mmCIF file of C-alpha atoms in Angstrom:
data_model
loop_
_atom_site.group_PDB
_atom_site.id
_atom_site.type_symbol
_atom_site.label_atom_id
_atom_site.label_comp_id
_atom_site.label_asym_id
_atom_site.label_seq_id
_atom_site.Cartn_x
_atom_site.Cartn_y
_atom_site.Cartn_z
ATOM 1 C CA MET A 1 4.089 -66.309 -63.253
ATOM 2 C CA GLY A 2 1.493 -63.593 -63.817
ATOM 3 C CA PHE A 3 -1.339 -63.624 -61.296
ATOM 4 C CA ARG A 4 -3.881 -62.394 -63.814
ATOM 5 C CA GLN A 5 -5.489 -65.013 -66.033
ATOM 6 C CA VAL A 6 -6.778 -64.836 -69.584
ATOM 7 C CA ARG A 7 -8.417 -67.445 -71.765
ATOM 8 C CA CYS A 8 -7.267 -68.128 -75.325
ATOM 9 C CA GLY A 9 -9.804 -70.540 -76.727
ATOM 10 C CA ASP A 10 -9.723 -73.435 -74.273
ATOM 11 C CA ILE A 11 -6.236 -72.614 -72.951
ATOM 12 C CA ILE A 12 -5.780 -70.660 -69.715
ATOM 13 C CA ILE A 13 -2.751 -68.359 -69.621
ATOM 14 C CA GLY A 14 -1.419 -67.048 -66.310
ATOM 15 C CA GLY A 15 -2.524 -67.291 -62.711
ATOM 16 C CA GLY A 16 -0.608 -70.491 -62.054
ATOM 17 C CA ALA A 17 -1.902 -72.389 -65.100
ATOM 18 C CA PRO A 18 0.655 -74.691 -66.780
ATOM 19 C CA VAL A 19 2.994 -72.959 -69.212
ATOM 20 C CA SER A 20 1.493 -73.366 -72.680
ATOM 21 C CA ILE A 21 3.477 -73.934 -75.875
ATOM 22 C CA GLN A 22 2.932 -71.741 -78.913
ATOM 23 C CA SER A 23 4.263 -71.610 -82.439
ATOM 24 C CA MET A 24 3.544 -69.701 -85.622
ATOM 25 C CA THR A 25 2.619 -70.944 -89.073
ATOM 26 C CA ASN A 26 5.081 -70.183 -91.839
ATOM 27 C CA VAL A 27 2.995 -71.097 -94.881
ATOM 28 C CA ASP A 28 1.123 -68.492 -96.923
ATOM 29 C CA SER A 29 -1.636 -67.143 -94.674
ATOM 30 C CA ARG A 30 -3.972 -67.077 -97.674
ATOM 31 C CA ASP A 31 -3.492 -70.787 -98.381
ATOM 32 C CA GLU A 32 -6.334 -72.398 -96.451
ATOM 33 C CA LYS A 33 -5.316 -75.994 -97.163
ATOM 34 C CA ALA A 34 -1.670 -75.450 -96.214
ATOM 35 C CA LEU A 35 -2.664 -73.698 -92.987
ATOM 36 C CA ILE A 36 -4.975 -76.508 -91.927
ATOM 37 C CA GLU A 37 -2.352 -79.138 -92.693
ATOM 38 C CA GLN A 38 0.379 -77.306 -90.795
ATOM 39 C CA ILE A 39 -1.854 -76.631 -87.792
ATOM 40 C CA ALA A 40 -2.680 -80.359 -87.639
ATOM 41 C CA ARG A 41 1.034 -81.188 -87.623
ATOM 42 C CA LEU A 42 1.691 -78.603 -84.918
ATOM 43 C CA LYS A 43 -1.095 -80.026 -82.779
ATOM 44 C CA ASP A 44 0.296 -83.551 -83.133
ATOM 45 C CA ALA A 45 3.704 -82.244 -82.033
ATOM 46 C CA GLY A 46 2.212 -80.787 -78.834
ATOM 47 C CA CYS A 47 1.476 -77.188 -79.790
ATOM 48 C CA GLN A 48 -1.384 -75.641 -77.807
ATOM 49 C CA ILE A 49 -1.766 -72.202 -79.417
ATOM 50 C CA VAL A 50 -0.975 -71.216 -83.021
ATOM 51 C CA ARG A 51 -0.270 -67.708 -84.287
ATOM 52 C CA ILE A 52 -1.027 -66.760 -87.888
ATOM 53 C CA ALA A 53 0.243 -63.653 -89.650
ATOM 54 C CA VAL A 54 -2.606 -61.557 -91.065
ATOM 55 C CA PRO A 55 -1.039 -59.220 -93.661
ATOM 56 C CA ASP A 56 -4.224 -58.370 -95.571
ATOM 57 C CA MET A 57 -7.998 -58.818 -95.660
ATOM 58 C CA GLU A 58 -7.782 -62.011 -97.681
ATOM 59 C CA ALA A 59 -5.710 -63.571 -94.900
ATOM 60 C CA ALA A 60 -8.292 -62.434 -92.327
ATOM 61 C CA GLU A 61 -11.036 -64.116 -94.326
ATOM 62 C CA VAL A 62 -9.014 -67.317 -94.638
ATOM 63 C CA LEU A 63 -8.373 -67.297 -90.885
ATOM 64 C CA GLY A 64 -12.133 -67.321 -90.377
ATOM 65 C CA ARG A 65 -12.546 -70.380 -92.616
ATOM 66 C CA VAL A 66 -9.642 -72.164 -90.961
ATOM 67 C CA LYS A 67 -11.064 -71.445 -87.512
ATOM 68 C CA LYS A 68 -14.201 -73.404 -88.396
ATOM 69 C CA GLN A 69 -12.131 -76.466 -89.274
ATOM 70 C CA VAL A 70 -9.597 -76.714 -86.431
ATOM 71 C CA ARG A 71 -9.816 -77.012 -82.660
ATOM 72 C CA MET A 72 -6.579 -75.172 -81.988
ATOM 73 C CA PRO A 73 -6.772 -71.664 -80.449
ATOM 74 C CA LEU A 74 -5.705 -69.188 -83.146
ATOM 75 C CA VAL A 75 -3.887 -65.902 -82.588
ATOM 76 C CA ALA A 76 -3.961 -63.250 -85.303
ATOM 77 C CA ASP A 77 -0.620 -61.473 -85.685
ATOM 78 C CA ILE A 78 -1.318 -57.868 -86.685
ATOM 79 C CA HIS A 79 0.963 -55.034 -87.705
ATOM 80 C CA PHE A 80 0.196 -51.503 -88.930
ATOM 81 C CA ASP A 81 -3.465 -51.808 -90.026
ATOM 82 C CA TYR A 82 -6.015 -51.733 -87.201
ATOM 83 C CA ARG A 83 -8.732 -52.844 -89.622
ATOM 84 C CA LEU A 84 -7.010 -56.221 -89.944
ATOM 85 C CA ALA A 85 -7.213 -56.692 -86.167
ATOM 86 C CA VAL A 86 -10.922 -55.911 -86.181
ATOM 87 C CA ALA A 87 -11.532 -58.216 -89.162
ATOM 88 C CA ALA A 88 -9.535 -61.058 -87.581
ATOM 89 C CA MET A 89 -11.572 -60.853 -84.378
ATOM 90 C CA GLU A 90 -14.802 -60.823 -86.352
ATOM 91 C CA ALA A 91 -13.511 -63.882 -88.200
ATOM 92 C CA GLY A 92 -13.100 -65.774 -84.929
ATOM 93 C CA ALA A 93 -9.530 -65.222 -83.730
ATOM 94 C CA ASP A 94 -9.108 -66.350 -80.119
ATOM 95 C CA LYS A 95 -6.451 -63.724 -79.404
ATOM 96 C CA ILE A 96 -4.698 -60.956 -81.284
ATOM 97 C CA ARG A 97 -1.112 -59.813 -81.130
ATOM 98 C CA ILE A 98 -0.447 -56.125 -81.709
ATOM 99 C CA ASN A 99 2.299 -53.620 -81.146
ATOM 100 C CA PRO A 100 0.388 -50.452 -80.223
ATOM 101 C CA GLY A 101 3.327 -48.367 -81.446
ATOM 102 C CA ASN A 102 2.820 -49.345 -85.078
ATOM 103 C CA ILE A 103 -0.989 -49.433 -85.150
ATOM 104 C CA GLY A 104 -1.365 -45.670 -85.289
ATOM 105 C CA SER A 105 -3.601 -43.138 -83.558
ATOM 106 C CA THR A 106 -5.394 -43.552 -80.265
ATOM 107 C CA GLU A 107 -8.700 -43.783 -82.163
ATOM 108 C CA ARG A 108 -7.429 -46.756 -84.169
ATOM 109 C CA ILE A 109 -6.112 -48.574 -81.126
ATOM 110 C CA LYS A 110 -9.386 -47.881 -79.308
ATOM 111 C CA ALA A 111 -11.288 -49.435 -82.231
ATOM 112 C CA VAL A 112 -9.225 -52.595 -81.742
ATOM 113 C CA VAL A 113 -9.712 -52.574 -77.983
ATOM 114 C CA ASP A 114 -13.455 -51.980 -78.308
ATOM 115 C CA LYS A 115 -13.814 -54.980 -80.621
ATOM 116 C CA ALA A 116 -11.741 -57.134 -78.263
ATOM 117 C CA LYS A 117 -13.883 -55.974 -75.339
ATOM 118 C CA GLU A 118 -17.068 -56.753 -77.245
ATOM 119 C CA ARG A 119 -15.913 -60.309 -77.933
ATOM 120 C CA GLN A 120 -13.791 -60.771 -74.787
ATOM 121 C CA ILE A 121 -10.737 -61.603 -76.859
ATOM 122 C CA PRO A 122 -7.361 -61.188 -75.128
ATOM 123 C CA ILE A 123 -4.812 -58.831 -76.620
ATOM 124 C CA ARG A 124 -1.140 -59.686 -76.550
ATOM 125 C CA VAL A 125 0.868 -56.480 -76.338
ATOM 126 C CA GLY A 126 4.170 -57.149 -78.037
ATOM 127 C CA VAL A 127 7.350 -55.123 -77.599
ATOM 128 C CA ASN A 128 10.709 -56.124 -79.025
ATOM 129 C CA SER A 129 14.137 -54.637 -79.453
ATOM 130 C CA GLY A 130 13.359 -53.482 -82.972
ATOM 131 C CA SER A 131 10.201 -51.557 -82.117
ATOM 132 C CA LEU A 132 11.034 -49.352 -79.148
ATOM 133 C CA GLU A 133 9.580 -45.846 -79.118
ATOM 134 C CA LYS A 134 11.924 -43.025 -80.130
ATOM 135 C CA ASP A 135 11.702 -41.258 -76.778
ATOM 136 C CA ILE A 136 12.686 -44.447 -74.928
ATOM 137 C CA LEU A 137 15.607 -45.046 -77.288
ATOM 138 C CA SER A 138 16.715 -41.468 -76.680
ATOM 139 C CA LYS A 139 16.263 -41.751 -72.919
ATOM 140 C CA TYR A 140 18.441 -44.868 -72.587
ATOM 141 C CA GLY A 141 20.794 -44.208 -75.500
ATOM 142 C CA GLY A 142 19.638 -47.258 -77.441
ATOM 143 C CA VAL A 143 17.964 -50.587 -76.774
ATOM 144 C CA THR A 144 18.282 -51.635 -73.132
ATOM 145 C CA ALA A 145 16.559 -53.962 -70.697
ATOM 146 C CA GLU A 146 15.188 -50.941 -68.847
ATOM 147 C CA GLY A 147 13.796 -49.506 -72.079
ATOM 148 C CA LEU A 148 12.088 -52.738 -73.084
ATOM 149 C CA ALA A 149 10.413 -53.052 -69.696
ATOM 150 C CA GLU A 150 9.367 -49.394 -69.658
ATOM 151 C CA SER A 151 7.843 -49.683 -73.122
ATOM 152 C CA ALA A 152 5.889 -52.779 -72.110
ATOM 153 C CA VAL A 153 4.512 -51.144 -68.952
ATOM 154 C CA ARG A 154 3.587 -48.036 -70.943
ATOM 155 C CA ASN A 155 1.680 -50.052 -73.538
ATOM 156 C CA ILE A 156 -0.101 -52.130 -70.914
ATOM 157 C CA LYS A 157 -1.257 -48.951 -69.154
ATOM 158 C CA TYR A 158 -2.289 -47.437 -72.485
ATOM 159 C CA ILE A 159 -4.794 -50.227 -73.066
ATOM 160 C CA GLU A 160 -5.818 -50.566 -69.432
ATOM 161 C CA ASP A 161 -6.704 -46.861 -69.477
ATOM 162 C CA MET A 162 -9.235 -47.803 -72.174
ATOM 163 C CA ASP A 163 -10.860 -49.996 -69.517
ATOM 164 C CA TYR A 164 -9.586 -53.300 -70.848
ATOM 165 C CA ALA A 165 -7.418 -55.659 -68.785
ATOM 166 C CA ASN A 166 -7.715 -58.882 -70.774
ATOM 167 C CA LEU A 167 -4.047 -58.738 -71.733
ATOM 168 C CA VAL A 168 -0.877 -60.754 -72.263
ATOM 169 C CA VAL A 169 2.480 -59.014 -72.605
ATOM 170 C CA SER A 170 5.675 -59.998 -74.361
ATOM 171 C CA ILE A 171 9.074 -58.357 -74.462
ATOM 172 C CA LYS A 172 11.630 -60.019 -76.679
ATOM 173 C CA SER A 173 15.230 -59.472 -77.581
ATOM 174 C CA SER A 174 17.727 -61.617 -79.445
ATOM 175 C CA ASP A 175 20.217 -60.708 -76.697
ATOM 176 C CA VAL A 176 19.742 -63.405 -74.042
ATOM 177 C CA ALA A 177 21.106 -61.383 -71.110
ATOM 178 C CA MET A 178 19.108 -58.278 -72.056
ATOM 179 C CA ASN A 179 15.980 -60.386 -72.468
ATOM 180 C CA TYR A 180 16.457 -61.881 -69.003
ATOM 181 C CA ASN A 181 17.117 -58.554 -67.316
ATOM 182 C CA ALA A 182 14.145 -56.892 -69.008
ATOM 183 C CA HIS A 183 11.797 -59.570 -67.664
ATOM 184 C CA LYS A 184 13.266 -59.261 -64.170
ATOM 185 C CA ILE A 185 12.368 -55.564 -64.278
ATOM 186 C CA LEU A 186 8.960 -56.098 -65.873
ATOM 187 C CA ILE A 187 7.761 -58.692 -63.364
ATOM 188 C CA LYS A 188 7.997 -56.111 -60.583
ATOM 189 C CA SER A 189 5.593 -53.763 -62.368
ATOM 190 C CA THR A 190 2.698 -55.896 -63.634
ATOM 191 C CA ASP A 191 0.562 -58.951 -62.949
ATOM 192 C CA VAL A 192 -0.260 -59.385 -66.640
ATOM 193 C CA PRO A 193 0.504 -62.914 -67.960
ATOM 194 C CA ILE A 194 3.815 -62.976 -69.805
ATOM 195 C CA HIS A 195 4.592 -64.596 -73.154
ATOM 196 C CA ILE A 196 8.304 -65.406 -73.239
ATOM 197 C CA GLY A 197 10.644 -66.006 -76.150
ATOM 198 C CA ILE A 198 13.971 -65.060 -77.682
ATOM 199 C CA THR A 199 13.255 -63.151 -80.870
ATOM 200 C CA GLU A 200 15.266 -63.947 -83.988
ATOM 201 C CA ALA A 201 17.037 -66.720 -82.098
ATOM 202 C CA GLY A 202 18.479 -68.135 -85.315
ATOM 203 C CA THR A 203 18.965 -71.502 -86.953
ATOM 204 C CA PRO A 204 18.243 -74.666 -84.923
ATOM 205 C CA LYS A 205 21.843 -75.082 -83.778
ATOM 206 C CA ARG A 206 22.235 -71.576 -82.379
ATOM 207 C CA GLY A 207 18.569 -70.850 -81.724
ATOM 208 C CA LYS A 208 18.066 -73.872 -79.509
ATOM 209 C CA LEU A 209 21.059 -72.939 -77.381
ATOM 210 C CA LYS A 210 19.895 -69.348 -76.947
ATOM 211 C CA SER A 211 16.326 -70.448 -76.257
ATOM 212 C CA ALA A 212 17.324 -73.095 -73.720
ATOM 213 C CA ILE A 213 19.365 -70.564 -71.759
ATOM 214 C CA GLY A 214 17.047 -67.591 -72.260
ATOM 215 C CA LEU A 215 13.740 -69.322 -71.617
ATOM 216 C CA GLY A 216 15.031 -71.825 -69.093
ATOM 217 C CA SER A 217 16.492 -69.098 -66.889
ATOM 218 C CA LEU A 218 13.221 -67.160 -66.924
ATOM 219 C CA LEU A 219 11.106 -70.223 -66.155
ATOM 220 C CA LEU A 220 13.362 -71.115 -63.229
ATOM 221 C CA GLU A 221 12.694 -67.610 -61.894
ATOM 222 C CA GLY A 222 8.951 -68.241 -62.153
ATOM 223 C CA ILE A 223 8.616 -65.896 -65.136
ATOM 224 C CA GLY A 224 6.592 -66.987 -68.143
ATOM 225 C CA ASP A 225 3.027 -68.176 -68.648
ATOM 226 C CA THR A 226 3.172 -69.134 -72.307
ATOM 227 C CA MET A 227 6.177 -69.539 -74.590
ATOM 228 C CA ARG A 228 7.449 -69.818 -78.121
ATOM 229 C CA VAL A 229 10.835 -71.055 -79.235
ATOM 230 C CA SER A 230 11.631 -69.026 -82.367
ATOM 231 C CA LEU A 231 13.757 -70.905 -84.897
ATOM 232 C CA THR A 232 14.624 -70.466 -88.554
ATOM 233 C CA ALA A 233 13.191 -73.913 -89.199
ATOM 234 C CA ASP A 234 10.019 -75.948 -89.506
ATOM 235 C CA PRO A 235 7.770 -74.731 -86.657
ATOM 236 C CA ILE A 236 7.366 -78.373 -85.597
ATOM 237 C CA GLU A 237 10.944 -78.121 -84.329
ATOM 238 C CA GLU A 238 9.961 -75.089 -82.243
ATOM 239 C CA VAL A 239 7.203 -77.032 -80.524
ATOM 240 C CA LYS A 240 9.280 -80.132 -79.862
ATOM 241 C CA PHE A 241 12.147 -78.119 -78.406
ATOM 242 C CA ALA A 242 9.833 -76.022 -76.230
ATOM 243 C CA SER A 243 8.441 -79.279 -74.887
ATOM 244 C CA GLU A 244 11.970 -80.506 -74.142
ATOM 245 C CA ILE A 245 12.734 -77.319 -72.199
ATOM 246 C CA LEU A 246 9.636 -77.752 -70.054
ATOM 247 C CA LYS A 247 10.381 -81.438 -69.488
ATOM 248 C CA SER A 248 13.964 -80.723 -68.451
ATOM 249 C CA LEU A 249 12.661 -78.258 -65.845
ATOM 250 C CA GLY A 250 10.072 -80.707 -64.529
ATOM 251 C CA MET A 251 7.283 -78.445 -65.754
ATOM 252 C CA LYS A 252 5.909 -80.954 -68.235
ATOM 253 C CA LYS A 253 5.483 -84.660 -67.711
ATOM 254 C CA SER A 254 7.941 -86.743 -69.691
ATOM 255 C CA ALA A 255 6.775 -90.183 -70.747
ATOM 256 C CA ILE A 256 10.340 -91.438 -71.195
ATOM 257 C CA ASN A 257 13.263 -89.815 -69.411
ATOM 258 C CA PHE A 258 16.238 -90.805 -71.534
ATOM 259 C CA VAL A 259 19.735 -90.524 -70.069
ATOM 260 C CA SER A 260 23.103 -91.578 -71.418
ATOM 261 C CA CYS A 261 26.687 -91.109 -70.278
ATOM 262 C CA PRO A 262 29.249 -88.976 -72.163
ATOM 263 C CA THR A 263 31.646 -91.925 -72.735
ATOM 264 C CA CYS A 264 35.297 -92.066 -71.740
ATOM 265 C CA GLY A 265 38.420 -94.172 -72.321
ATOM 266 C CA ARG A 266 36.760 -97.171 -70.659
ATOM 267 C CA THR A 267 34.065 -97.370 -73.327
ATOM 268 C CA LYS A 268 34.501 -100.374 -75.656
ATOM 269 C CA ILE A 269 31.220 -100.070 -77.513
ATOM 270 C CA ASN A 270 29.875 -97.598 -80.082
ATOM 271 C CA LEU A 271 27.772 -95.884 -77.457
ATOM 272 C CA GLN A 272 26.866 -92.817 -79.526
ATOM 273 C CA ALA A 273 25.306 -94.885 -82.302
ATOM 274 C CA LEU A 274 23.616 -97.182 -79.795
ATOM 275 C CA ALA A 275 22.144 -94.328 -77.760
ATOM 276 C CA GLU A 276 20.918 -92.481 -80.860
ATOM 277 C CA GLU A 277 19.298 -95.629 -82.250
ATOM 278 C CA ILE A 278 17.485 -96.450 -79.014
ATOM 279 C CA GLU A 279 16.367 -92.846 -78.445
ATOM 280 C CA ALA A 280 14.979 -92.627 -82.002
ATOM 281 C CA LYS A 281 13.125 -95.934 -81.753
ATOM 282 C CA LEU A 282 11.607 -95.009 -78.393
ATOM 283 C CA SER A 283 10.374 -91.642 -79.705
ATOM 284 C CA PRO A 284 7.066 -92.887 -81.202
ATOM 285 C CA ILE A 285 6.378 -94.942 -78.072
ATOM 286 C CA GLU A 286 6.983 -91.847 -75.944
ATOM 287 C CA ALA A 287 4.611 -89.797 -78.109
ATOM 288 C CA GLU A 288 1.947 -92.481 -77.767
ATOM 289 C CA LEU A 289 2.281 -92.578 -73.983
ATOM 290 C CA GLU A 290 2.181 -88.781 -73.712
ATOM 291 C CA ALA A 291 -0.906 -88.584 -75.907
ATOM 292 C CA LYS A 292 -2.620 -90.921 -73.456
ATOM 293 C CA GLY A 293 -1.377 -88.995 -70.425
ATOM 294 C CA LYS A 294 0.612 -91.955 -69.117
ATOM 295 C CA SER A 295 3.405 -91.605 -66.591
ATOM 296 C CA GLY A 296 6.774 -92.483 -67.959
ATOM 297 C CA ILE A 297 9.927 -94.359 -67.167
ATOM 298 C CA THR A 298 13.641 -93.626 -67.016
ATOM 299 C CA VAL A 299 15.805 -95.360 -69.599
ATOM 300 C CA ALA A 300 19.601 -95.274 -69.290
ATOM 301 C CA VAL A 301 22.180 -96.144 -71.939
ATOM 302 C CA MET A 302 25.627 -96.277 -70.340
ATOM 303 C CA GLY A 303 29.120 -96.917 -71.675
ATOM 304 C CA CYS A 304 30.535 -99.347 -69.127
ATOM 305 C CA ALA A 305 29.900 -101.128 -65.853
ATOM 306 C CA VAL A 306 31.107 -98.096 -63.866
ATOM 307 C CA ASN A 307 28.253 -95.984 -65.244
ATOM 308 C CA GLY A 308 25.869 -98.902 -65.579
ATOM 309 C CA PRO A 309 23.884 -100.530 -62.768
ATOM 310 C CA GLY A 310 25.799 -98.442 -60.230
ATOM 311 C CA GLU A 311 25.284 -94.806 -61.249
ATOM 312 C CA ALA A 312 22.056 -95.568 -63.123
ATOM 313 C CA ARG A 313 20.560 -97.783 -60.434
ATOM 314 C CA GLU A 314 17.407 -95.617 -60.296
ATOM 315 C CA ALA A 315 16.647 -96.166 -63.980
ATOM 316 C CA ASP A 316 13.672 -98.378 -64.686
ATOM 317 C CA PHE A 317 15.661 -100.001 -67.485
ATOM 318 C CA GLY A 318 19.223 -99.573 -68.627
ATOM 319 C CA LEU A 319 22.095 -101.101 -70.479
ATOM 320 C CA ALA A 320 25.816 -100.927 -69.925
ATOM 321 C CA GLY A 321 28.306 -101.612 -72.697
ATOM 322 C CA GLY A 322 31.225 -104.020 -72.282
ATOM 323 C CA ASP A 323 33.826 -105.632 -74.506
ATOM 324 C CA GLY A 324 31.692 -107.108 -77.271
ATOM 325 C CA LYS A 325 28.849 -107.574 -74.830
ATOM 326 C CA GLY A 326 26.514 -105.535 -72.687
ATOM 327 C CA LEU A 327 24.464 -105.780 -69.518
ATOM 328 C CA ILE A 328 20.735 -105.104 -69.442
ATOM 329 C CA PHE A 329 19.498 -104.092 -66.017
ATOM 330 C CA ALA A 330 16.388 -102.846 -64.235
ATOM 331 C CA LYS A 331 16.455 -100.743 -61.056
ATOM 332 C CA GLY A 332 20.149 -101.589 -60.656
ATOM 333 C CA LYS A 333 19.686 -105.356 -60.924
ATOM 334 C CA ILE A 334 21.213 -107.194 -63.869
ATOM 335 C CA LEU A 335 18.672 -109.004 -66.027
ATOM 336 C CA LYS A 336 20.928 -110.529 -68.665
ATOM 337 C CA THR A 337 24.181 -110.302 -70.574
ATOM 338 C CA VAL A 338 23.790 -109.911 -74.347
ATOM 339 C CA ASP A 339 26.180 -109.906 -77.322
ATOM 340 C CA GLU A 340 26.775 -106.413 -78.661
ATOM 341 C CA LYS A 341 25.144 -107.162 -82.028
ATOM 342 C CA ASN A 342 21.879 -108.104 -80.290
ATOM 343 C CA LEU A 343 22.029 -105.545 -77.479
ATOM 344 C CA SER A 344 19.832 -102.874 -79.045
ATOM 345 C CA ASP A 345 17.088 -105.281 -80.172
ATOM 346 C CA GLU A 346 16.998 -107.137 -76.853
ATOM 347 C CA PHE A 347 16.881 -103.932 -74.844
ATOM 348 C CA LEU A 348 14.226 -102.289 -76.998
ATOM 349 C CA ASN A 349 12.068 -105.417 -76.814
ATOM 350 C CA ILE A 350 12.111 -105.319 -73.006
ATOM 351 C CA VAL A 351 11.373 -101.590 -72.823
ATOM 352 C CA GLU A 352 8.667 -101.659 -75.514
ATOM 353 C CA ASN A 353 6.856 -104.560 -73.848
ATOM 354 C CA TYR A 354 6.856 -102.709 -70.544
ATOM 355 C CA CYS A 355 5.647 -99.457 -72.098
ATOM 356 C CA ARG A 356 2.804 -101.222 -73.868
ATOM 357 C CA SER A 357 1.746 -102.719 -70.536
ATOM 358 C CA LEU A 358 1.141 -99.151 -69.327
ATOM 359 C CA ASN A 359 -1.616 -98.611 -71.925
#
C-alpha cells in the first residue's frame, strides 16, 4: 500500500488506511435528479467514493449542485479540456481524475494543478493501455507493463515538479497479467497511493472473473489503496463485487460468511436450490448487520452428513442434507432433524433469530 496519504472528502486513501471502494455513475452527468438517485443507491450498496464524468460546463455546474445534496465524496473525471477540471474543483469536487497526456500544454496542466493546490484537492493521475505516450510505445514496441509503469512515474514527476504531491495514481489494462506486472514495477518507484482496477473488464460474467484475479492478486501483494471493479453493468454490481473481493481476502468485515459444498454423488437433496434460497434470504439481514457494524457469523449449507457437522463443525449454524430430511447443527452439534420440505424455513428461522439478537 502507498505510504503517502491523501484525503478525498472524508475518506483517507493510502498510508495503511482501509482499501476504499469506488464506482462511477453511468447516467447523464447533466441529469441532476438521476445522479442524486444513483449516488444514493451506490452509497446503500457500500460505495465510498463516486466518480462522475464531466464532459462539458453544464455537467460541471450540475456536479456543484449535486455536491450540495449528497454526503458522498465526488471525483470529477476530466479529459481533454483543462477548463472543465478547474470548473469542477470550483464546483466542489473532492478529487479530480486527469490524464496529463490528453490535457494539453504545460500551462494548461499547471492551471489545473494550481487550482488543486489552492483548494487542496487530490489529483488522480490516470494512465491506461489506450493512452500511452508515443515515445513510450515506440520504446517498448507497443503496450507493455514496463511502458505503463514508466508513463505513470513520468506523469507523477511531472506534477510533483510543479510542487504538488497530493496525488493518487492508477495504471490500468484489460490484460490481467500485464496489469499485475505493471503494478509490481510501479510500486518500486513511488509511494503515491494507488487506485487499482482492470479497465474494460467486460460483462459481469467475464469482468468479475478478471477483476477477482487481477485485483485480488494485487491486494494480496499489498498493492492497492482504493479500487474500482469495472463492469458493463449497473454500477451497483461493481460495488457489491468489490466488497466481495475484499471480504474474501479478509480485508473487509463480513457480517455473514456463507459457505456451501460443491455436491457429489452422495447428495440426495436439491442443494443448489436450497443454498441459493438461503443465501438470498440472508442477504438483507447481512446488509442490516453490516450497516450497524456488527460482527458476523458463519453459515454452512452442506449436501450430506460427510460434509455436514464434521467438515463444517466451525460454522455457527449449518444444515446437512439427507434422504428426504436434513440435519440442522450449530458448532458441530446437531440441533434437530427436519423434513426436507421444512428445512429451509426452520433453518432460516434459527439463523434470523440469532442475527436479530446481535442488534
